Coordinates of N, CA and C in Angstrom, one line a residue:
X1 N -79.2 35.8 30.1 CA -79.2 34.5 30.8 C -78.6 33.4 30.0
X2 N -78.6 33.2 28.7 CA -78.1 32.2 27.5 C -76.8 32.2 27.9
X3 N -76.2 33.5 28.0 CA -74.4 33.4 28.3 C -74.5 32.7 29.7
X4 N -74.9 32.8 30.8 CA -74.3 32.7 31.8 C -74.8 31.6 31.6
X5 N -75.8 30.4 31.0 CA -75.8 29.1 30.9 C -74.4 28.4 30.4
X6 N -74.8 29.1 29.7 CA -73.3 28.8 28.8 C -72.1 28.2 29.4
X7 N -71.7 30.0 29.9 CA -70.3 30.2 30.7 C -70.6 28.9 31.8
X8 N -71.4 28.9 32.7 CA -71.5 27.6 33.4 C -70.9 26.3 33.1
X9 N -71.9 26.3 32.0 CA -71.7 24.4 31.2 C -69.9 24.4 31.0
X10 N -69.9 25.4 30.4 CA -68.5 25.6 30.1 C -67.3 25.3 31.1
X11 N -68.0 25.9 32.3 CA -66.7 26.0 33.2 C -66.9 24.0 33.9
X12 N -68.3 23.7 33.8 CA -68.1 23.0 34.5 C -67.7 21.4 33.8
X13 N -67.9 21.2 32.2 CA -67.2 20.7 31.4 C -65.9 20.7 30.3
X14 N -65.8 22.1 30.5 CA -64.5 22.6 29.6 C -63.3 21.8 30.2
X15 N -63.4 22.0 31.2 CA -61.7 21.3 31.7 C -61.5 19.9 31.5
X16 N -62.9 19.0 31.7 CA -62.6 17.5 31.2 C -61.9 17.7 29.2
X17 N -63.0 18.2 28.5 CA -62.9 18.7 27.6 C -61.5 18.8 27.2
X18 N -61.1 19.7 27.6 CA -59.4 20.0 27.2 C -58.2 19.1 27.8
X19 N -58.4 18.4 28.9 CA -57.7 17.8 29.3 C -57.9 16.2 28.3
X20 N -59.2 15.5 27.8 CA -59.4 14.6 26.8 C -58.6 15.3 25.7
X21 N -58.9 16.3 24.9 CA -58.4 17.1 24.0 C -56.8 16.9 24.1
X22 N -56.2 17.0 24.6 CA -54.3 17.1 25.0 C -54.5 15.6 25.0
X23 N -55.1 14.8 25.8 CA -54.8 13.2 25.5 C -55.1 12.8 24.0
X24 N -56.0 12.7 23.2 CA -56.3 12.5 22.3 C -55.4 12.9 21.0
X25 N -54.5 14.3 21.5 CA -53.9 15.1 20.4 C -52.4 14.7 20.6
X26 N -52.1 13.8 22.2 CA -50.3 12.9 22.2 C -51.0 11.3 21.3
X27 N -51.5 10.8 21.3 CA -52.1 9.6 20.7 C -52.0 9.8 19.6
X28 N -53.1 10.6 18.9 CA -53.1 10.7 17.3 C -51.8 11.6 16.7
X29 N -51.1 12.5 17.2 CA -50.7 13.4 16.2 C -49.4 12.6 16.3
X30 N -49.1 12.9 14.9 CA -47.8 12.1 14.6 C -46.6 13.1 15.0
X31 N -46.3 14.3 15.0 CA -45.6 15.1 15.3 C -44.7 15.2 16.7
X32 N -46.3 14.6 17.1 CA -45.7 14.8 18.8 C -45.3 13.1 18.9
X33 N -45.9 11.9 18.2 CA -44.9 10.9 18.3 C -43.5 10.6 17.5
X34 N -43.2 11.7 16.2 CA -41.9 11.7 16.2 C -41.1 12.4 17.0
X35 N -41.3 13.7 17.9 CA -40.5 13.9 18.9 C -40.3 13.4 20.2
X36 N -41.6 12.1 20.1 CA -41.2 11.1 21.6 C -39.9 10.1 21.2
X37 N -40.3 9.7 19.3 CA -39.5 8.7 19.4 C -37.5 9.8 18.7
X38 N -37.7 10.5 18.7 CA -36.3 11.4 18.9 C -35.8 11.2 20.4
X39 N -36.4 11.3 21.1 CA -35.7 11.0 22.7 C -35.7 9.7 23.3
X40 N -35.4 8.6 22.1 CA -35.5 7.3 22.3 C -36.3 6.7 23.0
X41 N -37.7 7.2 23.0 CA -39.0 6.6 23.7 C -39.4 6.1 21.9
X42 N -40.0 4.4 21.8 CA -40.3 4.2 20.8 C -41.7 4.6 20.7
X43 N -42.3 4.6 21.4 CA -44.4 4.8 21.4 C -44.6 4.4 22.6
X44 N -46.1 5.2 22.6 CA -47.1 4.8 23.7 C -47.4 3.4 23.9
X45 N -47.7 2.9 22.7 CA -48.3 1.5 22.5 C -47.1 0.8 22.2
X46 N -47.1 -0.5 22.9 CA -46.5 -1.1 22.0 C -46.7 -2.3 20.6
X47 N -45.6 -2.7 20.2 CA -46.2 -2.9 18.5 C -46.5 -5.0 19.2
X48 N -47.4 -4.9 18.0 CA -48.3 -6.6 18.5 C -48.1 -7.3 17.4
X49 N -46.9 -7.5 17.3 CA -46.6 -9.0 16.5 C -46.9 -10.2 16.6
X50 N -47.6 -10.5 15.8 CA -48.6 -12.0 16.0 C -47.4 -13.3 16.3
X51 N -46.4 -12.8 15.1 CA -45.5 -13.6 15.6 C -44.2 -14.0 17.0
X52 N -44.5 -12.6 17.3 CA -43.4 -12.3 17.9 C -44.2 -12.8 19.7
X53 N -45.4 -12.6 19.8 CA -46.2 -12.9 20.9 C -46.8 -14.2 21.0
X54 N -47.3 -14.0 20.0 CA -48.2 -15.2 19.9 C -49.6 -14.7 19.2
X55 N -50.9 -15.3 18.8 CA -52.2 -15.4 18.5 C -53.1 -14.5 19.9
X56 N -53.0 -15.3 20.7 CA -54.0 -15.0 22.0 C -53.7 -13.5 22.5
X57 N -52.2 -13.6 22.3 CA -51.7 -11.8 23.5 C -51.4 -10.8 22.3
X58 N -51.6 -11.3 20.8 CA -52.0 -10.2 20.0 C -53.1 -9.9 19.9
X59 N -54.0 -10.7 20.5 CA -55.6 -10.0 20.1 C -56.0 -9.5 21.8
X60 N -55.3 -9.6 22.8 CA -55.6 -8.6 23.8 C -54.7 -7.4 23.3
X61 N -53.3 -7.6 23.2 CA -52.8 -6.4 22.9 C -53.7 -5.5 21.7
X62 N -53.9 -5.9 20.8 CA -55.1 -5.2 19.7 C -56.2 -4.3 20.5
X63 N -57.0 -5.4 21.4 CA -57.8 -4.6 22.0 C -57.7 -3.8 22.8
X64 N -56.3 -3.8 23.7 CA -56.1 -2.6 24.7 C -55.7 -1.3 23.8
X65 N -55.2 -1.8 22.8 CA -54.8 -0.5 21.9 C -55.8 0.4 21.2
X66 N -56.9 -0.4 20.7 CA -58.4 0.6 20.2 C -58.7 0.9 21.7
X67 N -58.7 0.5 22.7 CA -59.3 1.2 23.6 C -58.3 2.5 24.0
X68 N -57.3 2.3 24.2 CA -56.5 3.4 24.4 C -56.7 4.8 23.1
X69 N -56.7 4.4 22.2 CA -57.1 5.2 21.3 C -58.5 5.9 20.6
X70 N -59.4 4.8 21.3 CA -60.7 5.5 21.4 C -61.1 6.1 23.3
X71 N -60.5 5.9 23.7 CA -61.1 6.2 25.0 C -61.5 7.9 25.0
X72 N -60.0 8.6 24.5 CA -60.3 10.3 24.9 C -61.6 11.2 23.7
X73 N -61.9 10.6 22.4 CA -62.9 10.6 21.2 C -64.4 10.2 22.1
X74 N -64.2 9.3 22.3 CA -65.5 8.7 23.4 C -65.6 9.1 24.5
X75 N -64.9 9.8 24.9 CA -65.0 10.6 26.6 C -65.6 11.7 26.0
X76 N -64.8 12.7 25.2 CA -65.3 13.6 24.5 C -66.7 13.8 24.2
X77 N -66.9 12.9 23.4 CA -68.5 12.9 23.3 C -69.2 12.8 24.3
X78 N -69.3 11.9 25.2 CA -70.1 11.5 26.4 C -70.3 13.0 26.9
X79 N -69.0 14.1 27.3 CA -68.7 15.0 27.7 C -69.6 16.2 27.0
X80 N -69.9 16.2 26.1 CA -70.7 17.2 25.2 C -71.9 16.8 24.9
X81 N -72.2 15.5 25.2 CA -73.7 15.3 25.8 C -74.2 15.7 27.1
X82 N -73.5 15.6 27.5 CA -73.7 15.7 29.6 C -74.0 17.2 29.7
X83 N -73.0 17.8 28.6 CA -72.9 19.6 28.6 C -74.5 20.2 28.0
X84 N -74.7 19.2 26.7 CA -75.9 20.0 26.1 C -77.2 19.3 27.2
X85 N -77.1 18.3 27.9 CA -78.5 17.9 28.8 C -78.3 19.2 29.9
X86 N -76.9 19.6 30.2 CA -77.4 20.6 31.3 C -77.6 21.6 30.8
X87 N -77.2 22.0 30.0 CA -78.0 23.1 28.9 C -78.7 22.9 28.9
X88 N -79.6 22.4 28.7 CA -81.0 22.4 28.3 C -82.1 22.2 29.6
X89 N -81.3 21.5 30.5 CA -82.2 21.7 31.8 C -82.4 23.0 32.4
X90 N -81.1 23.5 32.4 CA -80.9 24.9 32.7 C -81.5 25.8 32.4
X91 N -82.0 26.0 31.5 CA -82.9 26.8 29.6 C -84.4 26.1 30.2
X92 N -84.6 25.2 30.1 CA -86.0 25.3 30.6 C -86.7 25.2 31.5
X93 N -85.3 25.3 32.8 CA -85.9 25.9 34.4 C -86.2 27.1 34.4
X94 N -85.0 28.2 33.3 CA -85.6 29.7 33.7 C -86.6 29.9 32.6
X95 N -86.8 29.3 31.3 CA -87.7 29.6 30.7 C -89.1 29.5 31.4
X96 N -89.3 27.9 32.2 CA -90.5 28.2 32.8 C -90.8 28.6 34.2
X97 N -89.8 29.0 34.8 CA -89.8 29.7 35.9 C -90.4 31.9 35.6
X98 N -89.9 32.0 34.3 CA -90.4 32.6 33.9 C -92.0 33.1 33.5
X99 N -92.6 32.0 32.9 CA -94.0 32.0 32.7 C -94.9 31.4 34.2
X100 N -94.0 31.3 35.4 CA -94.7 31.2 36.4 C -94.6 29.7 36.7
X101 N -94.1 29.0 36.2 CA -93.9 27.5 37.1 C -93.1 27.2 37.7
X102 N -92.8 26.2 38.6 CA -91.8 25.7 39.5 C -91.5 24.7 38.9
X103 N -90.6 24.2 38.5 CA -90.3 23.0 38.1 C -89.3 22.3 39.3
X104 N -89.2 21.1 39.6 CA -88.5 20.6 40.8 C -87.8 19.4 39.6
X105 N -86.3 19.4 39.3 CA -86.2 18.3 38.8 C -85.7 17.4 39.7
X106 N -85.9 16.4 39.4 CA -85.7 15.1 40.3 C -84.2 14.6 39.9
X107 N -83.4 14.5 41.6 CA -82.2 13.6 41.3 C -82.4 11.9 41.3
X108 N -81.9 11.5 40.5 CA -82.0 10.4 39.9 C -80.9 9.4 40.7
X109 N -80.9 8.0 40.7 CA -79.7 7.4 41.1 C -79.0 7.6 39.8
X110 N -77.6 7.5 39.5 CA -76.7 7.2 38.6 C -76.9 5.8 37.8
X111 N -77.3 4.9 38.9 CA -77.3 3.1 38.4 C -78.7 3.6 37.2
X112 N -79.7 4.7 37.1 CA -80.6 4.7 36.2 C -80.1 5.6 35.3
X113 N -79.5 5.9 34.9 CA -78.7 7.0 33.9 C -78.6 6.2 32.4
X114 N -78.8 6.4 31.3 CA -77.8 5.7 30.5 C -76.8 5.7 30.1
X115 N -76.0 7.4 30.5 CA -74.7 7.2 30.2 C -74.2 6.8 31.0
X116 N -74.2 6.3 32.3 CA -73.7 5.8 33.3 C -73.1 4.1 32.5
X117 N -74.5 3.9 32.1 CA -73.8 2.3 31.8 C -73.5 2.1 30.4
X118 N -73.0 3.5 29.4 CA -72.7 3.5 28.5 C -71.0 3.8 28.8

């Protein structure tokens, strides 16, 4: 039963998982941004010159850029939280379904979640 929890969680978070994974790995790896900028694409981002923009649209630009760069690291996690709660709900519906209990878990609204408003 452990595997087939597993394989589940797996199937039913792996794909966010790897598709974050492939976002995260054109952002960070330099490899893959010297072969963008070989085909005269300069970068994803572009560059925030304080002088060149100004004060105000360098510090939005700044911030759209940590978010761009943290967004698929922070998805990722949220993702591997979400995976180990259903694990574990899973694990101790058959564990106690086993020693003879019914457990009924309750669906929740989303608006009460904390990862929802994380």
């Amino acid at each position: 039963e452990p595997l087939f929890i597993f394989s589940y969680t797996a199937m039913v978070v792996g794909r966010q998982c790897i598709a974050l994974s492939l976002l995260a790995l054109q952002v960070f790896s330099p490899g893959v941004q010297k072969m963008l900028q070989q085909q005269n694409t300069n970068s994803y981002l572009m560059d925030c010159d304080e002088e060149a923009v100004g004060f105000a649209q360098t510090c939005i630009c700044e911030t759209t850029k940590a978010f761009v760069r943290c967004f698929a690291p922070v998805s990722i996690i949220v993702a591997l939280v979400v995976a180990a709660q259903l694990i574990l709900c899973q694990r101790l519906f058959y564990i106690m379904l086993r020693c003879g209990v019914l457990v009924d878990f309750k669906n929740l609204s989303p608006f009460k979640d904390p990862l929802f408003w994380w």
